[in-house]
Amino acid sequence: MIELRNIHKSYGVGRFATTIIDDCSFVLERNKFNVIIGPSGVGKSTLIRLIAGFEKPTRGEILIDGRQVTGPDHNRLVVFQESALFPWMTTQENIHYGPSARGERRGDIAAKADLLLEKVGLRAAARRYPAQLSGGMQRRAELARALINNPEIMILDEPFRGLDAMTRKLMLDYYARLSEDSPRTNLFVTTDIDEAIFLADRLFVMTYRPMKVRAVIDVDLPRPRSLNTVFDDDHANALKMEALSLLHEEAMKAFTSGSKAAADFIEAYRKRIATA
Amino acid sequence: MSAALNPARRGALTIDNAVKIYDPEGARVLAVDHCSLHIPAGEICMIVGPSGCGKTTLLNAIAGFHDLDEGSIHLDGRMLCGPGRPKAEVGPDRIVVFQNGALFPWKTNLDNVAFGPMVQKRLSRAAARDKARQLMAEAGLSGYENSYPGEISSGLRRRVEIVRALMNDPTILLLDEPYRALDALTKSVMHEALLETYYRTGITIFFITHDLEEAIFLGHRVVIMTSRPCRPKLIMDVDIPHPRDYTVLTSKRFRELVHATEAAVHEEALKSFALGEKEG
Amino acid sequence: MNSEQILPVSHRDLAARRGASPWRMLARFRRYRRACMSFAIFLGIWQLGTTGKSWLGHPIPILCQAPSPGAVLAAWGQLVLEPAYWQSWYLSFTRVALGFLAAASVGIPFGLMIAISPLFRGMIFPVFELLRPIPPLAWVPASIIFWPTQELSIDFVIFLGAFYTIVINVVGGAANIDARLIQAARSMGGSRWNIFRRLVLPGVIPSICVGLETGIGITWEVVVAAEMISGGGAGGSGGASGGLGFFIWNSYIGGSYPDIVVGMISIGIAGYLSSAAMRFAASKATPWLRER
Amino acid sequence: MSDTALSIREIIAHSAPFDHLPDAVLDRLAAEAEEISVAAGEAVYESGTASDDIYVLREGMVRLEPSGPASAGASSRDIRPSDAFGWTALSSSAARRERAVATMPSRLLLISGTRFIAISESVRAAQTKQEVDVPAAPLATLLPETDTFRRQQNVSDSLDIFAFRVAQWFKSPKPYLLLLGYALFLGSWYLAVQVWKLPRFAQMPGLTDVVQEWTSRNPVYGVSIFTPVYYEHIFVSLRRIAVAFTCATLIGVPVGLFLGWSKTFKDYVFPLFELLRPIPPLAWVPLAIVMLPGSELPVLYLTFLASFFATALNTMLGVRSIDPTYFQAANCLGASRAQVFWHVVVPGSMPFIFTGLQISMGVAWFSLVAAEMVSGQFGLGYLINTSYTTVQYPTMVIAMLTLGIVGYASSALVRLAGNWLMSWRTRQLALDGAR
């Protein structure tokens, strides 16, 4: 169970300080699929780096089962937005890296790895280098590399963003099935509302800058869910609309403040009046 | 929305049984196989297909970057390429907006937008810059004239590029997955900006995408392509009324249309997945 | 269904008629033809210019001094038979090899130390940057004083020439290893030594290869000049024992100009061969950079 | 301003879209804001009405119920105190799409949209010079995080940045390690040569000898910073570098551009280029002396040769590095082949051209030294050589160090020219650093 108590994170000093996250507190329950959604460039990746232990918060604390987070740990593994496979290792060596770095016996590493390779359907690509894999394959290899360490908490930072829409749908289905048969706590960051509603048990909508929790939506859709049926019933669409209207407001703020704040908003407003 | 749907008088595109064979190291791969398609003037036509299925080859043929081995393409009756002339002539009547953007990073946004007319010597340098300033203001990009493309967000860059295209008053706008690299929320704001531009100009749009929902949200018609070699598999009219905004995404009609086409797209995606297509 | 599409009948003859693959052959043939033409023109100008006195009556200002291609070929014919010629090849090669290996074996660890330990970087790198702008050949007189034998002084200068390049490339290579890879490894429980061995080292190899390739190019430039300066130009105390650079200088003093050109071309070939060897080694050392 | 206006200003300042407005606008808005109170269950505005007002909730609770054709099944949203609402309708489409109703007695601030526009416009016109910058890019520790790096960044800002960086630098251990490093190097030089007189180091010139010679009014061997001959040598070397480097650039860049740009030119010239390039420039020394009259021309030719090959090759790589979509985009926009050359090829390969120029400056000094040693009359290389042969070792070290300083200064000059000429790249790199 991850608990964040009014986390504050800012970069720079004095006049050049920028607050990225300001008194953000929430709780992620164990074995639940938690999704964080918010406009881009708002600090979601910073939050991930804080939880994973790569950076320390300026104020506030992050407790995992009561213990303070001090540094990275193989129970909290991150899958980044761009591929972080080691380019000079073959797919198999990449997957073997975690357990072998922790000194596990070579025998059962190989066994676990073969099982996972089979599961992610990369048996044929075991010998190939990451540069020779397609986007979808790289993502599956990276998931396998994380899952072999059997982490308690899987953190994914917009993992399917670089893929084209169709591969993304296949990967979504795929990851949902993968996390159903071995439940663990998931922290999934995305900007895509469909991904969020499809995967989430609990959806955190974040504000624009500085980032804090704007709303928490309980996505109580039945499991297992499939991508093409999930949006048929009205309840799912209602949840989507609720999140979407919040998000649209935050996106507008991001959009307006991304372009010289009020001045640009006035420009857009005057144009509306002119054409109405 | 007053300037919405004046019937555009130009921009009708006809492709009939186009064939294109690639020859990487003599492998002679068939990319486009007898593809025929007619796009009436002033329509937003969405081309949906799996990665590496030859959609971009079709776009390159229309723009004149590549030749066709067979078949012909006509724009408003005029033959772009055909039996006599395998390669269409590149011209400002068909402007391409590329997937990763092609704003010249060494020119300010204003010079980028003013580049077209200035280079074609249709306008003097000063006149081109003034018109560019006015067009950018109209698209809500005032204040960005003097910054460089490298300094503004990718969403804004994409809008500047579309203004640069419209500056030349093209007959047809060719978009090659322009919003692929953007995150979902910026994409929804971009969609509204594109629709707004369409309502203002009524220009024909030939839009290639992977994202079925983006296609149905934007397009008058959605053409679903087979995996390689590409040929239209299913053409569907999107009868959601224009002007549209983001609330359409959750409307009942939208979901029905998605269902009608999802099976076809999914099937093609699996085929190209099996082919081990490396994303473009 | 393999990725190569099986063409329906109607298209097979279509593809053959266009002669897809021969078209590429045609382009390659055209390039060779043009290359030969430009060589011919170059040799023509060279021949005409150098033997201008007899053909055109008045000598062409610069070129007339130079030996004609014919003379150079003739000289090369004789030289190939003399063992002294091949001995200077051997000597230059050993000097380059010695200096270069020393530079690599000292430079690579030195560069890695700078990249990894901030303390070492803070202290040593500024001094390194202070000495780097001094051209290696400016060290020739100083190294003649410092080192006991002539041979060692040339090797030191060669060492310096390659050392700077290798260190800069190693430091650059280590700097742009993606921080996320190291974070991922750390979170999977990789110890500092494990991360160095399995992440930093392989990550730096491509830039080490680049450093070695440019480094060996520089060593050939240094060896020529060093042999000339210490062997000939700098007072010739005792004369360095051979080498291509010395061979060229000697032929200049001895007045046999065609031998100079022969020496120049030989060094060009030697330099090209060693760079090619480095490129080959680099492609072997980095299999993951080769596309599918 | 009365205190209620002050408290209103506080509330407005914290709710979007007002939170980034300059104070001048906020004050006048607060003054003109109208306070209205609404009973529980009473509608603030109906859906479909014209949206001209923006509301800020002071106390109580307002619920936004979406109604209208396309939003069947959407749920309503509650507004909490100090939240503004009603303004998103303003910017996306004219008519309101929701119905706002107070769920408990609440007090609201009403700001008319047109007044808000008028005030902001007048304030904005008054202070066009002072930019309203909203920091949005994360991870920028040193640079001020402005979303767009304005060209009109006024001078005081850049001075602040510089001062800030220097302060940061002093706080970090860097300067002390630097001094320690230099002390170690100079110390060991001094000890090895003058104090311990180690075997090989004995004849080398000592640190104090060199420094004394370099800075003394009347130096023992006649060369110090006060004697004109020192500057003569430097001037001669610099002149040779200037002449050779400019010729190499004027010839090398165009050759490189054409090598990269036109296939036919490349087919004819590149094979010859590749044949001559492996020959080390200094192997040309004897031939240059033979072919070229006088002693000045050979030195110039050798320096020119070295930097010509470096410039031409890097320029060609620069042209090849340009993304082909730029050529397609330019053709699409109707540019002719020549226009594509001037507007795409030349600016696009600039970054590589300047890397090439920096390398060619380094290589120019490299060959100049050797050429001067072998056949020059004046110049630093010649000075090193003669001071070696006439056993004036301190002068030799002085000449070597001067070479280092002058060499570094000239490549720094090329770098500065590059950064200045390619402002688009330097700012992009600055922002990438900040991103």
Short mmCIF file of C-alpha atoms in Angstrom, two decimals, chain A residues 13 15-16, chain D residues 133 140-146 148-171 427 430 434:
data_model
loop_
_atom_site.label_atom_id
_atom_site.label_comp_id
_atom_site.label_asym_id
_atom_site.label_seq_id
_atom_site.Cartn_x
_atom_site.Cartn_y
_atom_site.Cartn_z
CA VAL A 13 16.22 28.03 -6.41
CA ARG A 15 13.59 33.45 -8.45
CA PHE A 16 14.01 30.51 -10.82
CA ASP D 133 6.16 34.54 -18.78
CA ALA D 140 15.34 23.40 -15.40
CA THR D 141 17.70 23.94 -12.51
CA LEU D 142 19.71 26.89 -13.75
CA LEU D 143 17.84 28.52 -16.62
CA PRO D 144 14.66 30.49 -15.84
CA GLU D 145 11.90 28.11 -17.03
CA THR D 146 10.03 30.25 -19.56
CA THR D 148 9.28 30.13 -24.85
CA PHE D 149 12.79 31.61 -24.71
CA ARG D 150 11.93 35.22 -25.67
CA ARG D 151 14.41 37.05 -27.87
CA GLN D 152 13.63 40.27 -25.94
CA GLN D 153 15.00 38.62 -22.72
CA ASN D 154 16.14 41.88 -21.19
CA VAL D 155 19.78 42.25 -20.21
CA SER D 156 19.15 42.29 -16.44
CA ASP D 157 17.70 38.78 -16.74
CA SER D 158 20.75 37.31 -18.46
CA LEU D 159 23.05 39.01 -15.94
CA ASP D 160 20.99 37.45 -13.14
CA ILE D 161 21.31 34.05 -14.79
CA PHE D 162 25.08 34.47 -15.10
CA ALA D 163 25.39 35.64 -11.48
CA PHE D 164 23.20 32.76 -10.39
CA ARG D 165 25.35 30.24 -12.25
CA VAL D 166 28.58 31.63 -10.80
CA ALA D 167 27.11 31.48 -7.28
CA GLN D 168 26.07 27.85 -7.88
CA TRP D 169 29.55 27.07 -9.23
CA PHE D 170 31.25 28.41 -6.14
CA LYS D 171 28.98 26.46 -3.85
CA ARG D 427 18.08 28.35 -27.95
CA ALA D 430 19.16 25.65 -24.07
CA ALA D 434 15.87 22.84 -19.54
#
